[in-house]
Short mmCIF file of C-alpha atoms and ligand atoms in Angstrom, two decimals:
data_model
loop_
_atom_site.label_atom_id
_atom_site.label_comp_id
_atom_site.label_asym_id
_atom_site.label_seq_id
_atom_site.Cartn_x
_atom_site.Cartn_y
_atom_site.Cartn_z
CA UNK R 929 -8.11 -5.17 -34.15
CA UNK R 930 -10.72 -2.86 -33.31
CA UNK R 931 -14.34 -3.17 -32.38
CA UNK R 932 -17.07 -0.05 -31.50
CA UNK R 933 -18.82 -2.25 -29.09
CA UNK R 934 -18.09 -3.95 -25.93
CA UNK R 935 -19.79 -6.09 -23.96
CA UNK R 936 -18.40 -6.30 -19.94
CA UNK R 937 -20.27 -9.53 -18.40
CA UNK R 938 -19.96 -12.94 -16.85
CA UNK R 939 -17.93 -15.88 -17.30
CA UNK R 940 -18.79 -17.43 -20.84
CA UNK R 941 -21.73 -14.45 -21.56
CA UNK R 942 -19.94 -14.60 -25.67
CA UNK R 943 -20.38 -18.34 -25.67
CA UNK R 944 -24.06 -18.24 -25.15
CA UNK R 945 -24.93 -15.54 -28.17
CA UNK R 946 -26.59 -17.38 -30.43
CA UNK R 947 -24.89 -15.44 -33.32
CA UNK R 948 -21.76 -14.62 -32.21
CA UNK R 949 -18.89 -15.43 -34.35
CA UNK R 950 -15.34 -15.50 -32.30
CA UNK R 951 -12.33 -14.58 -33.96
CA UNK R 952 -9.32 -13.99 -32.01
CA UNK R 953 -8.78 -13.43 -28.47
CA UNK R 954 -6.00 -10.29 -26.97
CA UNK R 955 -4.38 -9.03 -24.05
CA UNK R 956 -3.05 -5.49 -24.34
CA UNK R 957 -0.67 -4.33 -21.37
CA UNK R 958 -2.14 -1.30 -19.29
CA UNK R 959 -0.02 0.97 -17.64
CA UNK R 960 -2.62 0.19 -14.34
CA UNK R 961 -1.64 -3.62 -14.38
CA UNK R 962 -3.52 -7.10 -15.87
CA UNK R 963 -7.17 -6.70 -16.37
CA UNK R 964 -9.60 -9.75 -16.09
CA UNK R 965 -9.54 -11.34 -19.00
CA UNK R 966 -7.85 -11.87 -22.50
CA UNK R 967 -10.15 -9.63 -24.81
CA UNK R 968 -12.91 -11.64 -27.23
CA UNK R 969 -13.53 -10.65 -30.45
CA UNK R 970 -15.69 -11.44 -32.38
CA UNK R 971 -18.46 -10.38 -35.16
CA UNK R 972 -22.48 -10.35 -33.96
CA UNK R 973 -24.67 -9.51 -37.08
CA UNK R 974 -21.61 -7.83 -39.41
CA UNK R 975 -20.59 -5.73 -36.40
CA UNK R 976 -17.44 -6.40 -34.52
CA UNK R 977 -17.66 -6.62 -30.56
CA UNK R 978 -15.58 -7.27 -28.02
CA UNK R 979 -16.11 -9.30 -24.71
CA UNK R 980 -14.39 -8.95 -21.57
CA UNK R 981 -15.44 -11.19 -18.90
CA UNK R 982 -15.38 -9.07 -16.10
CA UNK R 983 -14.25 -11.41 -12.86
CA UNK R 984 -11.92 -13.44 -15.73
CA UNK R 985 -12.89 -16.69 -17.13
CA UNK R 986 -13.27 -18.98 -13.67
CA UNK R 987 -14.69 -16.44 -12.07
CA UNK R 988 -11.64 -15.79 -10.07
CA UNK R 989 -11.69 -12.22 -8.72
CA UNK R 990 -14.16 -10.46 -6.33
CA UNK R 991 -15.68 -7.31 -6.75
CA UNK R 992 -13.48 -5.46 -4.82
CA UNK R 993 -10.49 -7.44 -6.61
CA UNK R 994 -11.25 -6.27 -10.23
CA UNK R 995 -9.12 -4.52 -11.82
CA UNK R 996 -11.52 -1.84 -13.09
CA UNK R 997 -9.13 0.45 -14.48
CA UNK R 998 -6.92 -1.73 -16.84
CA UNK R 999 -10.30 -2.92 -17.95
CA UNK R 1000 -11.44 0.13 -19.12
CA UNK R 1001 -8.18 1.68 -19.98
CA UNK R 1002 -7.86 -2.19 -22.39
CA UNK R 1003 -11.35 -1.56 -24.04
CA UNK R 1004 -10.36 2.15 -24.79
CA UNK R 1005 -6.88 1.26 -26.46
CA UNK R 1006 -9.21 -1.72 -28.32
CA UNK R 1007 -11.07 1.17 -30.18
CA UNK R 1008 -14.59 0.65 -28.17
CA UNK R 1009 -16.94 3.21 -28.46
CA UNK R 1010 -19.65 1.51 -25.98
CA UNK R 1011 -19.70 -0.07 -23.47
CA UNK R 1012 -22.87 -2.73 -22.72
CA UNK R 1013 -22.06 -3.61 -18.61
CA UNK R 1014 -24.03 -6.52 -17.30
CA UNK R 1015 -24.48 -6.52 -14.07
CA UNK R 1016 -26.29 -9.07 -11.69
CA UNK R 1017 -28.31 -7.18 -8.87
CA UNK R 1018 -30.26 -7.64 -5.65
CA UNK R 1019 -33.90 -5.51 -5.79
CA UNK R 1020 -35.19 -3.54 -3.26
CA UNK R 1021 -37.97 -2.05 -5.34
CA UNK R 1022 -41.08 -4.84 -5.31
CA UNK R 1023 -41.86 -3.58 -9.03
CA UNK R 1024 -38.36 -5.18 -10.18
CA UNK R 1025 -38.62 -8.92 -9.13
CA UNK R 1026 -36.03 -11.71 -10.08
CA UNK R 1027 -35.33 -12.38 -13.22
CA UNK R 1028 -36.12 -8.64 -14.38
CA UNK R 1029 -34.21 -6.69 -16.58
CA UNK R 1030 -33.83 -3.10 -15.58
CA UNK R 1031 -31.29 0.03 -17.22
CA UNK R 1032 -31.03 1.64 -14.05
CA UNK R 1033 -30.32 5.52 -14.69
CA UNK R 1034 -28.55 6.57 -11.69
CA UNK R 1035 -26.05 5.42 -9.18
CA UNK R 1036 -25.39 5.78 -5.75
CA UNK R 1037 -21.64 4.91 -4.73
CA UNK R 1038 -20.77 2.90 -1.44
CA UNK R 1039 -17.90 1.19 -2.61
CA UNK R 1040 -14.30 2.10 -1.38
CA UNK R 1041 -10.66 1.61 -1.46
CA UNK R 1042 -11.18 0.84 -5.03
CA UNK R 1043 -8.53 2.38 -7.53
CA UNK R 1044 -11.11 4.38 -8.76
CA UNK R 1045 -10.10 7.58 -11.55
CA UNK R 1046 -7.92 7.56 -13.80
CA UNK R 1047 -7.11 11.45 -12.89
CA UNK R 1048 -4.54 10.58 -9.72
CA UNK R 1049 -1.04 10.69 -11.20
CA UNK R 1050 0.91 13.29 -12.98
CA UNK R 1051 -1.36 15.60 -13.25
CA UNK R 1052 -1.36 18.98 -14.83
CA UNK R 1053 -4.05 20.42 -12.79
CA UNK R 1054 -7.30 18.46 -11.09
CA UNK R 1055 -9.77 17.04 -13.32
CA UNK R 1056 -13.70 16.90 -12.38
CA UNK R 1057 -15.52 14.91 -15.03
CA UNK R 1058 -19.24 15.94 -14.72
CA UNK R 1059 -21.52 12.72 -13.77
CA UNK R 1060 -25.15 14.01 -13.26
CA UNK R 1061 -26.02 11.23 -15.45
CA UNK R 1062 -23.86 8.53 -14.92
CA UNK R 1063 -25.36 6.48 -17.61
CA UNK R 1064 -24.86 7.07 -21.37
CA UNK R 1065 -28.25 8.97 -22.41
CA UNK R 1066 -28.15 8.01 -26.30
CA UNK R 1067 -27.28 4.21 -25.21
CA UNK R 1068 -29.85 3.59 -22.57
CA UNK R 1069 -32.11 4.97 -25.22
CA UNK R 1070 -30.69 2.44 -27.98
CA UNK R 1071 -31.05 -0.40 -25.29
CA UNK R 1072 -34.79 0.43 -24.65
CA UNK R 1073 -35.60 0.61 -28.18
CA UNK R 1074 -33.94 -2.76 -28.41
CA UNK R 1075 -36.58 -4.17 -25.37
CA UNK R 1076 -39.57 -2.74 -27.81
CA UNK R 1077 -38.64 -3.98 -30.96
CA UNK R 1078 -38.24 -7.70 -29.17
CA UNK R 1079 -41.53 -7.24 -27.16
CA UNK R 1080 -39.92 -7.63 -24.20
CA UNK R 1081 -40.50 -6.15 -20.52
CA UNK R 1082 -37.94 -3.84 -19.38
CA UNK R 1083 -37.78 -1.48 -16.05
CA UNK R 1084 -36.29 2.00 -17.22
CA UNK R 1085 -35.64 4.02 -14.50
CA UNK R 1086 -34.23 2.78 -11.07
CA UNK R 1087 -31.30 3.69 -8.83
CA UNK R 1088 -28.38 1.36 -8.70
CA UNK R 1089 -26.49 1.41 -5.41
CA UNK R 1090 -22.88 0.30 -5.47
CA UNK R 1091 -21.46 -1.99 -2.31
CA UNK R 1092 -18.30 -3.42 -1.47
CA UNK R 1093 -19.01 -7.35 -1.01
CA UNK R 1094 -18.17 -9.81 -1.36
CA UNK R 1095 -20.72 -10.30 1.16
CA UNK R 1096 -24.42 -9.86 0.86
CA UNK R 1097 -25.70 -6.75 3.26
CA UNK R 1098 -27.36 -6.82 6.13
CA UNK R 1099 -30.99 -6.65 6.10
CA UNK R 1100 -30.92 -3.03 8.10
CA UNK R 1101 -28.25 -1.94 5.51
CA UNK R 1102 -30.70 -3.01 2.57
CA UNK R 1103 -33.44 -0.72 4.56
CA UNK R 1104 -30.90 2.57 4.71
CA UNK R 1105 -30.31 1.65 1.17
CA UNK R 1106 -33.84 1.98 0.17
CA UNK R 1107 -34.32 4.75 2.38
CA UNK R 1108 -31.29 6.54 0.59
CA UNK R 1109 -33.19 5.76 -2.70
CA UNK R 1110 -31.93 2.59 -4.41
CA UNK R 1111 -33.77 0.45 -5.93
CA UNK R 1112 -31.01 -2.53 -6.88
CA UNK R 1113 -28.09 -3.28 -5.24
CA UNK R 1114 -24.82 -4.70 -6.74
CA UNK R 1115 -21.34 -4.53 -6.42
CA UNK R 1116 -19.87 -4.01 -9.22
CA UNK R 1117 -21.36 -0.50 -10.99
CA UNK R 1118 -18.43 1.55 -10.09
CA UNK R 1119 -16.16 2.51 -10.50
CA UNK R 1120 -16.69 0.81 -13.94
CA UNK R 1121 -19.01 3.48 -15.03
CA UNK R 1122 -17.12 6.43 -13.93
CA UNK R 1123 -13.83 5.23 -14.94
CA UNK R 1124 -15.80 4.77 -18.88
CA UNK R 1125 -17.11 8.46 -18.46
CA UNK R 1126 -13.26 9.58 -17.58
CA UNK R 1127 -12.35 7.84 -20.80
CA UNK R 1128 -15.49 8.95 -22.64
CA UNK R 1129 -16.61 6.13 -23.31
CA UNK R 1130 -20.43 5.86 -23.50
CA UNK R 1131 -21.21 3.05 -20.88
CA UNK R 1132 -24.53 1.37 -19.66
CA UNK R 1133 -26.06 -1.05 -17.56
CA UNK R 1134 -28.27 -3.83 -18.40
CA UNK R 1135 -29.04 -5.05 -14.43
CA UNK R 1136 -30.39 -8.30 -14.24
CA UNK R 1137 -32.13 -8.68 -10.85
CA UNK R 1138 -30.93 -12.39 -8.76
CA UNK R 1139 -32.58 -12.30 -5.76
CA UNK R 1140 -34.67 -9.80 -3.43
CA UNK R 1141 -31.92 -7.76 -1.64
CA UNK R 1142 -31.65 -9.21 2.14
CA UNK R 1143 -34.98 -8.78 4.21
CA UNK R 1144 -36.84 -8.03 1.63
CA UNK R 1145 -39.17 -11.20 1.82
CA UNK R 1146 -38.05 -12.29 5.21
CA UNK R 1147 -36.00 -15.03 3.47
CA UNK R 1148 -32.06 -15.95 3.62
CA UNK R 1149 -30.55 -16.01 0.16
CA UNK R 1150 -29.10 -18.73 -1.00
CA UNK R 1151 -26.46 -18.86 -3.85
CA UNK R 1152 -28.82 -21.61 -5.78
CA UNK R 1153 -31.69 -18.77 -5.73
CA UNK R 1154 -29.13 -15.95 -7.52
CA UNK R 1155 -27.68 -18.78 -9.91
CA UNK R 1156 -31.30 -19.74 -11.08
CA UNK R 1157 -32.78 -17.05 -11.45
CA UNK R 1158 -29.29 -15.27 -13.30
CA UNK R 1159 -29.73 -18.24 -15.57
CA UNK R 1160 -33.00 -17.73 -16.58
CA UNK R 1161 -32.25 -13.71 -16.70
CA UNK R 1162 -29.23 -14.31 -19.04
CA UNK R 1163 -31.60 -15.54 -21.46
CA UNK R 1164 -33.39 -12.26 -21.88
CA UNK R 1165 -29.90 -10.47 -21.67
CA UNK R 1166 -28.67 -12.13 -24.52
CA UNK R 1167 -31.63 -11.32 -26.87
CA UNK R 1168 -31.33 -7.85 -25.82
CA UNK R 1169 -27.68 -7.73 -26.19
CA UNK R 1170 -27.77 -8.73 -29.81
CA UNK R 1171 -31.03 -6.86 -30.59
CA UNK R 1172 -28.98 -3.74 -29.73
CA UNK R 1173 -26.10 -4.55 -31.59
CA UNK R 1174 -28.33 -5.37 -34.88
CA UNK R 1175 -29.61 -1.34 -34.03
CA UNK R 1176 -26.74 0.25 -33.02
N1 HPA K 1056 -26.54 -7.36 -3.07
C1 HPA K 1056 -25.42 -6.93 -3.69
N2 HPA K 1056 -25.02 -7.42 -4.86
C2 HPA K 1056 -25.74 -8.39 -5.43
C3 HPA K 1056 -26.91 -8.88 -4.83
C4 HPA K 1056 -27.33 -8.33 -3.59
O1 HPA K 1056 -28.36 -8.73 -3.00
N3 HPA K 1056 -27.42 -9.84 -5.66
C5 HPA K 1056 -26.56 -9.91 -6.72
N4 HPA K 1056 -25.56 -9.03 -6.59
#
């Protein structure tokens, strides 16, 4: 079974499209180990998709614990041409507030001890893959098209910086963040996106912004604030989800 679209999100993200239609569900072996979840298929307005639920159906693995390269390496053997990543965020930026949707266009790595290329075994010689834009071009575009043609507000520019977790940062980490030039925080970008890029796959984010990243109001941040306002987010995420499906 193949399918030209895949969508990488939370626990139960396929159960709440309206119009999705699940078929069959499949694990493929990797050569890099188990990845998160069984693969979803399913059909979304005549085109097939596939779900993967990135930290596995409880919600059982970490950022840091994710298996990011049997996830890709699964969704490349399962035919996917794109991949739609949903990602839940702290902001930094005061023009992205919760409950925003942003397709962030760059990425600043601060993750580590990640397995993180697929270029590190038996190689032939060293491979560089170019990442000056980390973020599929053509596929942001198709997602922001998407955000017109259902009216709906989207941020389309913005730095995503990648940290380890699971923890929240520091408030004096989220201030050398912004000074380095982020505008969201999260913690699981990469080394999804450059592990998709290694396997040309085109790959992009639709950030969903939880909570203002730590000191950024003067506020703690509580888990019931980032579960709220991801619910009410998810709701725009789907609609854009299978708007861009209908246009891709
Ligand atoms: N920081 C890092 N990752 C996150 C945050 C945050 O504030 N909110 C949701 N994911």
């Amino acid at each position: 079974m193949t399918a030209e679209i895949a969508v990488i999100g939370g626990t139960g993200l396929y159960a709440m499209m309206d119009d999705f239609e699940m078929t069959h569900q499949e694990i493929i072996n990797t050569p890099y180990g188990e990845a998160s979840s069984p693969l979803v298929f399913g059909e979304l307005h005549g085109k097939q998709v596939v779900f993967l639920a990135r930290h596995g159906f409880t919600h059982r693995l970490p950022p840091h614990r994710i298996n990011y390269r049997a996830n890709i390496w699964m969704l490349k053997k399962a035919g996917v041409k794109k991949i739609l990543a949903v990602n839940a965020v702290g902001s930094i930026n005061d023009k992205f507030p919760p409950e925003n949707i942003v397709i962030p266009d760059q990425i600043i790595d601060y993750s580590w001890g990640r397995e993180h290329t697929f270029y590190a075994e038996e190689l032939t010689r060293v491979v560089h893959i170019d990442f000056t834009f980390p973020y599929s071009i053509s596929l942001r575009q198709t997602i922001i098209r998407a955000a017109k043609n259902k009216q709906m507000n989207l941020e389309e520019n913005a730095v995503y910086g990648c940290t380890q977790g699971p923890r929240l940062e520091s408030a004096a980490e989220v201030k050398r963040l912004s000074r380095d030039g982020c505008d969201l925080i999260g913690m699981t970008g990469m080394p999804e996106a450059s592990l998709a890029r290694e396997l040309s796959v085109d790959y992009a984010s639709i950030s969903v912004v939880a909570n203002w990243a730590a000191g950024i109001n003067g506020n703690e941040i509580s888990m019931e604030q980032i579960d709220y306002h991801l619910q009410k987010g998810m709701e725009k995420v789907k609609q854009l989800i299978t708007e861009t499906v209908r246009i891709s």
